[in-house]
Amino acid sequence: MSGGYSGGYSGGYSGGYSGGYSGGYSGGYSGGYSGGYSGGYSGGYSGASPELLASALTNTRAALVGLPVPLTTAPSLPPVDAVQALARSRAAARVGTVSFEMLAGLHFEHHGHALALVFQGPGAAPVEVVRLSRPGPDTFRGQLDLVAHYAELRDDRGGEILAQVNGALDFMAPILGLNTERHKHTLELLGAALGLANLVEMRLKLGFDVPRPVQLSPQIQPLLPTPGHASWPSGHATESYLMAALLSHLLPSDGVRDVQLKRLAARVAVNRTVAGLHYPVDSAAGRLLGTSLAEFVRARSGVGAVFHARHFDGSQYPPAEDFDPRLPLDGAGAPAYHLRATSAHSLAASAWLGRIWQLAAAEWV
């Protein structure tokens, strides 16, 4: 049973997610999770083939049920759109519902050299979630020397880089004791949030269309095949910081654990530069984007405080500046390219997101 469950989950998750979110992640996650679990359970429990089991069940029913027995009263139906249905549903239905709720009300707006992700709740004014302004060409030219120098770390970090191709979740699990049996709702929440991040970052990558380092210099020679989409912002940085921020808020407060999650997110981001796939500025933008998306998910779940939009102003990023995860995203000491709106907004909460957050949080009590 556990072999079918965990094998199906991990195989479906990693294979599906790397194959692409819409066609792979939801299909791989739900197919691997439910297929691996039910297949492992029924196969391990009964030991019968599907054909033999179907035949046996048909014969058993014929021997047991007798004549039809009509219902004496109409069935009692639950209220429409009641979030309690989440706990009774299969994993694919939960992930699909939560994913839809995260995407609802979002659209992009184009402002000069910037793209902004905007949320508009029912009957409410639009609220900017996050804005990214693309750095100029001199910035990316100036970053190439940094990318080339980072290649010296490939012998040391090559194993990590290869293991992190499909993301950082396997590396975050040991920090938290995260596992599929005890934390299924946490994984479902993270899965939906990663799906949101993947769609947002891909839209931004295509919109900004920044060439990869290898497209600008033959000196880079990446450790891995370069993905067939644009460079800025970094998807690995976005998703790693998104997960780190969500988990830090979801779990009971623990300073040591929070620090390790942030360190891991930074290491995953830097590893993509070591591999020759990203500029340091890609990671800097991904850090802000992932943090903003985590704050958005919390606000829409009804558990966050008022929401403040963030802006990464790439025009202010010095060409020779490395990615420094120690720099604050706002407040005293924040660099000129990290901006945070002073006006606060209350975002319309989704009852469905609130419910999956409650179910996930209860797994850590």
Short mmCIF file of C-alpha atoms in Angstrom, two decimals:
data_model
loop_
_atom_site.label_atom_id
_atom_site.label_comp_id
_atom_site.label_asym_id
_atom_site.label_seq_id
_atom_site.Cartn_x
_atom_site.Cartn_y
_atom_site.Cartn_z
CA MET A 1 0.00 0.00 0.00
CA SER A 2 2.68 2.49 0.98
CA GLY A 3 4.75 1.54 -2.05
CA GLY A 4 1.88 2.27 -4.40
CA TYR A 5 0.99 5.48 -2.60
CA SER A 6 4.42 7.03 -2.24
CA GLY A 7 5.71 5.69 -5.56
CA GLY A 8 2.64 6.94 -7.37
CA TYR A 9 2.77 10.30 -5.65
CA SER A 10 6.44 11.03 -6.14
CA GLY A 11 6.49 9.67 -9.69
CA GLY A 12 3.32 11.47 -10.66
CA TYR A 13 4.34 14.69 -8.96
CA SER A 14 7.86 15.02 -10.32
CA GLY A 15 7.07 13.60 -13.75
CA GLY A 16 3.87 15.57 -14.10
CA TYR A 17 5.21 18.86 -12.86
CA SER A 18 8.31 18.79 -15.05
CA GLY A 19 6.09 18.02 -18.02
CA GLY A 20 4.22 21.28 -17.60
CA TYR A 21 1.59 22.54 -15.21
CA SER A 22 -1.66 22.39 -17.13
CA GLY A 23 -1.02 19.12 -18.90
CA GLY A 24 1.46 17.60 -16.51
CA TYR A 25 1.28 18.90 -12.98
CA SER A 26 -2.40 18.49 -12.29
CA GLY A 27 -2.53 15.30 -14.32
CA GLY A 28 0.69 13.95 -12.85
CA TYR A 29 -0.21 14.91 -9.29
CA SER A 30 -3.77 13.67 -9.30
CA GLY A 31 -3.04 10.70 -11.52
CA GLY A 32 0.03 9.68 -9.56
CA TYR A 33 -1.54 10.36 -6.20
CA SER A 34 -4.93 8.75 -6.72
CA GLY A 35 -3.76 6.14 -9.18
CA GLY A 36 -0.77 5.15 -7.11
CA TYR A 37 -2.77 5.07 -3.90
CA SER A 38 -5.82 3.22 -5.18
CA GLY A 39 -3.75 0.92 -7.35
CA GLY A 40 -1.36 0.13 -4.54
CA TYR A 41 -4.20 -0.32 -2.07
CA SER A 42 -6.46 -2.53 -4.15
CA GLY A 43 -3.58 -4.49 -5.62
CA GLY A 44 -1.85 -4.96 -2.27
CA TYR A 45 -4.98 -5.51 -0.22
CA SER A 46 -6.95 -7.99 -2.34
CA GLY A 47 -4.15 -9.37 -4.49
CA ALA A 48 -6.64 -9.81 -7.33
CA SER A 49 -6.30 -8.50 -10.86
CA PRO A 50 -8.84 -5.81 -11.89
CA GLU A 51 -10.63 -8.29 -14.18
CA LEU A 52 -10.91 -10.98 -11.51
CA LEU A 53 -12.02 -8.46 -8.88
CA ALA A 54 -14.74 -7.03 -11.17
CA SER A 55 -16.08 -10.51 -11.90
CA ALA A 56 -16.02 -11.47 -8.23
CA LEU A 57 -17.83 -8.28 -7.18
CA THR A 58 -20.52 -8.86 -9.81
CA ASN A 59 -21.15 -12.40 -8.57
CA THR A 60 -21.15 -11.31 -4.93
CA ARG A 61 -23.69 -8.54 -5.60
CA ALA A 62 -26.04 -10.98 -7.37
CA ALA A 63 -25.90 -13.28 -4.34
CA LEU A 64 -26.51 -10.53 -1.77
CA VAL A 65 -28.90 -7.82 -2.92
CA GLY A 66 -32.08 -9.69 -3.74
CA LEU A 67 -35.07 -7.74 -5.01
CA PRO A 68 -34.87 -3.93 -5.44
CA VAL A 69 -35.64 -1.93 -2.28
CA PRO A 70 -37.01 1.56 -3.06
CA LEU A 71 -36.00 4.57 -0.95
CA THR A 72 -38.77 5.58 1.42
CA THR A 73 -37.56 9.19 1.74
CA ALA A 74 -35.69 11.63 -0.50
CA PRO A 75 -31.95 11.90 0.16
CA SER A 76 -30.67 14.79 2.24
CA LEU A 77 -28.45 17.02 0.11
CA PRO A 78 -25.74 19.29 1.55
CA PRO A 79 -25.82 23.07 1.00
CA VAL A 80 -24.64 24.35 -2.36
CA ASP A 81 -21.01 25.56 -2.50
CA ALA A 82 -20.21 24.37 1.02
CA VAL A 83 -16.47 24.13 1.61
CA GLN A 84 -16.89 21.03 3.77
CA ALA A 85 -16.98 19.09 0.50
CA LEU A 86 -13.20 19.52 0.19
CA ALA A 87 -12.46 17.02 2.93
CA ARG A 88 -14.76 14.41 1.33
CA SER A 89 -13.39 14.77 -2.22
CA ARG A 90 -10.56 12.99 -3.98
CA ALA A 91 -7.22 14.73 -4.27
CA ALA A 92 -7.60 15.73 -7.93
CA ALA A 93 -10.91 17.50 -7.21
CA ARG A 94 -9.42 19.39 -4.28
CA VAL A 95 -6.33 20.49 -6.18
CA GLY A 96 -8.39 21.52 -9.20
CA THR A 97 -10.83 23.56 -7.10
CA VAL A 98 -8.09 25.28 -5.11
CA SER A 99 -6.08 26.01 -8.27
CA PHE A 100 -9.11 27.60 -9.91
CA GLU A 101 -9.76 29.79 -6.86
CA MET A 102 -6.16 31.01 -6.83
CA LEU A 103 -6.39 32.07 -10.47
CA ALA A 104 -9.84 33.65 -10.27
CA GLY A 105 -9.82 37.43 -10.76
CA LEU A 106 -6.22 37.72 -11.96
CA HIS A 107 -5.01 39.42 -15.13
CA PHE A 108 -1.90 41.21 -16.43
CA GLU A 109 -1.47 44.85 -17.36
CA HIS A 110 1.32 46.34 -19.48
CA HIS A 111 2.92 49.62 -18.38
CA GLY A 112 5.90 50.68 -20.50
CA HIS A 113 8.80 48.39 -19.55
CA ALA A 114 6.74 46.81 -16.76
CA LEU A 115 4.14 44.08 -16.41
CA ALA A 116 1.79 44.05 -13.45
CA LEU A 117 -0.28 41.18 -12.04
CA VAL A 118 -3.66 42.58 -10.99
CA PHE A 119 -6.45 41.05 -8.91
CA GLN A 120 -10.07 42.14 -9.06
CA GLY A 121 -12.58 40.58 -6.69
CA PRO A 122 -16.35 40.49 -7.28
CA GLY A 123 -17.68 44.06 -7.37
CA ALA A 124 -14.36 45.48 -6.18
CA ALA A 125 -11.78 47.81 -7.68
CA PRO A 126 -8.67 46.21 -9.23
CA VAL A 127 -5.67 45.82 -6.91
CA GLU A 128 -2.11 45.43 -8.13
CA VAL A 129 -0.45 42.32 -6.68
CA VAL A 130 3.09 42.66 -8.00
CA ARG A 131 4.88 44.62 -10.72
CA LEU A 132 8.15 43.81 -12.46
CA SER A 133 10.06 46.35 -14.56
CA ARG A 134 12.62 44.79 -16.89
CA PRO A 135 16.29 45.75 -16.52
CA GLY A 136 17.98 47.33 -19.52
CA PRO A 137 20.35 45.48 -21.90
CA ASP A 138 23.46 46.84 -20.15
CA THR A 139 22.39 45.09 -16.95
CA PHE A 140 22.30 41.67 -18.59
CA ARG A 141 25.59 42.31 -20.37
CA GLY A 142 27.16 43.27 -17.06
CA GLN A 143 25.80 40.12 -15.39
CA LEU A 144 27.58 37.74 -17.78
CA ASP A 145 30.90 37.93 -15.89
CA LEU A 146 29.10 36.90 -12.70
CA VAL A 147 27.50 33.93 -14.45
CA ALA A 148 30.88 32.84 -15.84
CA HIS A 149 32.56 33.08 -12.42
CA TYR A 150 29.81 31.03 -10.77
CA ALA A 151 30.74 28.13 -13.07
CA GLU A 152 33.69 27.45 -10.75
CA LEU A 153 31.19 25.96 -8.26
CA ARG A 154 29.83 23.33 -10.65
CA ASP A 155 32.00 20.49 -9.35
CA ASP A 156 30.80 21.20 -5.83
CA ARG A 157 27.11 21.71 -6.59
CA GLY A 158 26.51 19.56 -9.66
CA GLY A 159 24.59 16.89 -7.73
CA GLU A 160 22.31 19.44 -6.12
CA ILE A 161 21.64 21.16 -9.42
CA LEU A 162 20.62 17.93 -11.11
CA ALA A 163 18.41 16.92 -8.17
CA GLN A 164 16.70 20.33 -8.17
CA VAL A 165 15.69 20.33 -11.84
CA ASN A 166 12.06 19.70 -10.83
CA GLY A 167 12.09 22.12 -7.89
CA ALA A 168 13.05 22.38 -4.23
CA LEU A 169 10.26 20.45 -2.48
CA ASP A 170 12.39 17.33 -1.92
CA PHE A 171 14.97 19.56 -0.21
CA MET A 172 12.42 21.36 1.97
CA ALA A 173 10.84 18.12 3.20
CA PRO A 174 13.75 17.13 5.50
CA ILE A 175 13.71 20.55 7.17
CA LEU A 176 10.06 20.10 8.11
CA GLY A 177 9.52 16.35 8.34
CA LEU A 178 7.11 16.74 5.43
CA ASN A 179 5.67 13.48 4.09
CA THR A 180 2.81 12.36 1.87
CA GLU A 181 0.88 10.37 4.47
CA ARG A 182 0.66 13.02 7.20
CA HIS A 183 0.62 16.22 5.16
CA LYS A 184 -1.54 15.61 2.09
CA HIS A 185 -3.44 18.91 2.41
CA THR A 186 -0.20 20.86 2.84
CA LEU A 187 1.10 19.27 -0.35
CA GLU A 188 -2.16 20.08 -2.13
CA LEU A 189 -1.97 23.73 -1.06
CA LEU A 190 1.67 23.92 -2.15
CA GLY A 191 0.81 22.20 -5.42
CA ALA A 192 -1.90 24.70 -6.28
CA ALA A 193 0.36 27.62 -5.29
CA LEU A 194 3.19 26.24 -7.43
CA GLY A 195 0.74 25.98 -10.31
CA LEU A 196 -0.16 29.64 -9.86
CA ALA A 197 3.52 30.60 -9.71
CA ASN A 198 4.33 28.59 -12.82
CA LEU A 199 1.63 30.28 -14.87
CA VAL A 200 2.56 33.76 -13.62
CA GLU A 201 6.30 33.33 -14.15
CA MET A 202 5.84 31.88 -17.64
CA ARG A 203 3.64 34.80 -18.64
CA LEU A 204 6.31 37.18 -17.36
CA LYS A 205 9.15 35.30 -19.03
CA LEU A 206 7.41 35.43 -22.38
CA GLY A 207 6.39 39.04 -21.89
CA PHE A 208 9.91 40.24 -21.07
CA ASP A 209 11.63 37.78 -23.45
CA VAL A 210 15.11 38.13 -21.94
CA PRO A 211 17.74 35.93 -23.67
CA ARG A 212 19.46 33.24 -21.62
CA PRO A 213 23.15 33.72 -20.75
CA VAL A 214 24.22 31.09 -23.29
CA GLN A 215 22.51 33.12 -26.02
CA LEU A 216 24.80 36.06 -25.25
CA SER A 217 28.12 34.32 -24.68
CA PRO A 218 29.72 31.02 -25.74
CA GLN A 219 31.80 31.17 -22.54
CA ILE A 220 28.84 30.08 -20.40
CA GLN A 221 28.32 26.49 -21.66
CA PRO A 222 25.54 25.52 -19.21
CA LEU A 223 25.68 22.40 -17.07
CA LEU A 224 22.13 21.49 -18.14
CA PRO A 225 20.17 21.86 -21.38
CA THR A 226 18.85 25.40 -21.41
CA PRO A 227 15.03 25.53 -21.12
CA GLY A 228 13.21 26.69 -24.23
CA HIS A 229 11.76 29.82 -22.65
CA ALA A 230 13.16 33.18 -21.64
CA SER A 231 15.33 33.86 -18.58
CA TRP A 232 13.87 36.68 -16.45
CA PRO A 233 12.58 36.19 -13.79
CA SER A 234 13.86 32.87 -12.46
CA GLY A 235 11.12 30.28 -12.00
CA HIS A 236 13.16 28.22 -9.54
CA ALA A 237 13.76 31.30 -7.37
CA THR A 238 10.09 32.29 -7.57
CA GLU A 239 8.80 28.86 -6.59
CA SER A 240 11.40 28.25 -3.87
CA TYR A 241 10.68 31.56 -2.14
CA LEU A 242 6.94 31.02 -2.56
CA MET A 243 7.14 27.65 -0.78
CA ALA A 244 9.47 28.97 1.92
CA ALA A 245 7.14 31.87 2.69
CA LEU A 246 3.96 29.76 2.70
CA LEU A 247 5.46 27.07 4.92
CA SER A 248 6.86 29.65 7.34
CA HIS A 249 3.36 31.08 7.79
CA LEU A 250 1.56 27.74 7.74
CA LEU A 251 3.60 26.01 10.44
CA PRO A 252 3.96 27.08 14.08
CA SER A 253 6.61 29.77 14.43
CA ASP A 254 10.15 28.40 14.55
CA GLY A 255 13.03 30.79 13.93
CA VAL A 256 15.58 28.09 13.10
CA ARG A 257 13.31 26.39 10.58
CA ASP A 258 12.34 29.68 8.94
CA VAL A 259 15.99 30.62 8.51
CA GLN A 260 16.79 27.26 6.93
CA LEU A 261 13.87 27.54 4.50
CA LYS A 262 15.09 30.95 3.35
CA ARG A 263 18.66 29.72 3.06
CA LEU A 264 17.50 26.80 0.96
CA ALA A 265 15.44 29.05 -1.34
CA ALA A 266 18.50 31.24 -1.87
CA ARG A 267 20.74 28.23 -2.52
CA VAL A 268 18.35 26.78 -5.09
CA ALA A 269 18.21 30.16 -6.83
CA VAL A 270 21.99 30.56 -6.89
CA ASN A 271 22.43 27.00 -8.16
CA ARG A 272 20.61 27.97 -11.35
CA THR A 273 23.23 30.66 -11.93
CA VAL A 274 26.00 28.15 -11.14
CA ALA A 275 24.47 25.92 -13.83
CA GLY A 276 24.73 28.78 -16.34
CA LEU A 277 20.96 29.08 -16.83
CA HIS A 278 20.21 32.38 -15.06
CA TYR A 279 21.65 35.78 -14.28
CA PRO A 280 21.81 36.85 -10.59
CA VAL A 281 19.18 39.52 -11.33
CA ASP A 282 16.81 36.72 -12.35
CA SER A 283 17.01 35.33 -8.82
CA ALA A 284 16.59 38.75 -7.24
CA ALA A 285 13.36 39.31 -9.18
CA GLY A 286 12.18 35.75 -8.46
CA ARG A 287 12.67 36.25 -4.73
CA LEU A 288 10.40 39.28 -4.72
CA LEU A 289 7.86 37.65 -7.04
CA GLY A 290 7.63 34.43 -5.01
CA THR A 291 7.27 36.35 -1.76
CA SER A 292 4.51 38.51 -3.26
CA LEU A 293 2.59 35.49 -4.55
CA ALA A 294 2.80 33.84 -1.12
CA GLU A 295 1.41 37.01 0.47
CA PHE A 296 -1.36 37.02 -2.12
CA VAL A 297 -2.30 33.39 -1.40
CA ARG A 298 -2.43 34.13 2.33
CA ALA A 299 -4.60 37.19 1.80
CA ARG A 300 -7.01 35.29 -0.46
CA SER A 301 -7.15 32.52 2.14
CA GLY A 302 -8.30 35.03 4.73
CA VAL A 303 -5.34 34.47 7.05
CA GLY A 304 -3.02 37.29 6.00
CA ALA A 305 -3.00 40.87 7.14
CA VAL A 306 -3.80 43.68 4.75
CA PHE A 307 -2.04 43.32 1.43
CA HIS A 308 0.73 45.59 0.11
CA ALA A 309 1.77 45.37 -3.54
CA ARG A 310 5.47 44.96 -4.36
CA HIS A 311 7.51 46.19 -7.32
CA PHE A 312 10.86 45.00 -8.62
CA ASP A 313 12.31 47.93 -10.54
CA GLY A 314 14.93 46.39 -12.78
CA SER A 315 16.02 49.78 -14.09
CA GLN A 316 17.58 50.40 -10.65
CA TYR A 317 19.52 47.13 -10.53
CA PRO A 318 23.30 47.74 -10.89
CA PRO A 319 24.74 45.69 -13.80
CA ALA A 320 27.57 44.19 -11.75
CA GLU A 321 25.50 43.43 -8.63
CA ASP A 322 25.24 39.85 -7.44
CA PHE A 323 22.08 38.36 -5.94
CA ASP A 324 22.11 39.03 -2.18
CA PRO A 325 19.27 37.29 -0.32
CA ARG A 326 20.17 39.15 2.88
CA LEU A 327 18.90 42.48 1.53
CA PRO A 328 15.48 43.40 2.95
CA LEU A 329 12.54 43.50 0.57
CA ASP A 330 11.18 46.64 2.23
CA GLY A 331 11.89 49.08 5.01
CA ALA A 332 15.27 50.35 6.18
CA GLY A 333 18.14 49.09 4.10
CA ALA A 334 16.03 47.94 1.15
CA PRO A 335 17.74 48.64 -2.20
CA ALA A 336 16.23 51.04 -4.71
CA TYR A 337 14.93 48.17 -6.84
CA HIS A 338 12.83 46.71 -4.00
CA LEU A 339 9.66 48.76 -3.68
CA ARG A 340 6.56 48.20 -1.55
CA ALA A 341 3.32 50.15 -1.83
CA THR A 342 2.47 52.27 1.19
CA SER A 343 -1.28 51.87 0.69
CA ALA A 344 -2.81 48.67 2.07
CA HIS A 345 -5.65 46.66 0.56
CA SER A 346 -7.98 43.99 1.86
CA LEU A 347 -8.43 41.31 -0.78
CA ALA A 348 -11.67 39.36 -1.11
CA ALA A 349 -11.12 36.06 0.68
CA SER A 350 -12.03 32.74 -0.93
CA ALA A 351 -13.84 30.32 1.37
CA TRP A 352 -12.33 27.41 -0.57
CA LEU A 353 -8.78 28.70 -0.12
CA GLY A 354 -9.50 29.39 3.52
CA ARG A 355 -10.69 25.82 4.01
CA ILE A 356 -7.65 24.17 2.39
CA TRP A 357 -5.43 26.43 4.50
CA GLN A 358 -7.24 25.29 7.66
CA LEU A 359 -6.90 21.63 6.68
CA ALA A 360 -3.20 22.11 5.93
CA ALA A 361 -2.51 24.02 9.15
CA ALA A 362 -4.25 21.32 11.20
CA GLU A 363 -1.69 18.78 9.94
CA TRP A 364 1.06 20.59 11.87
CA VAL A 365 -0.66 20.96 15.25
#
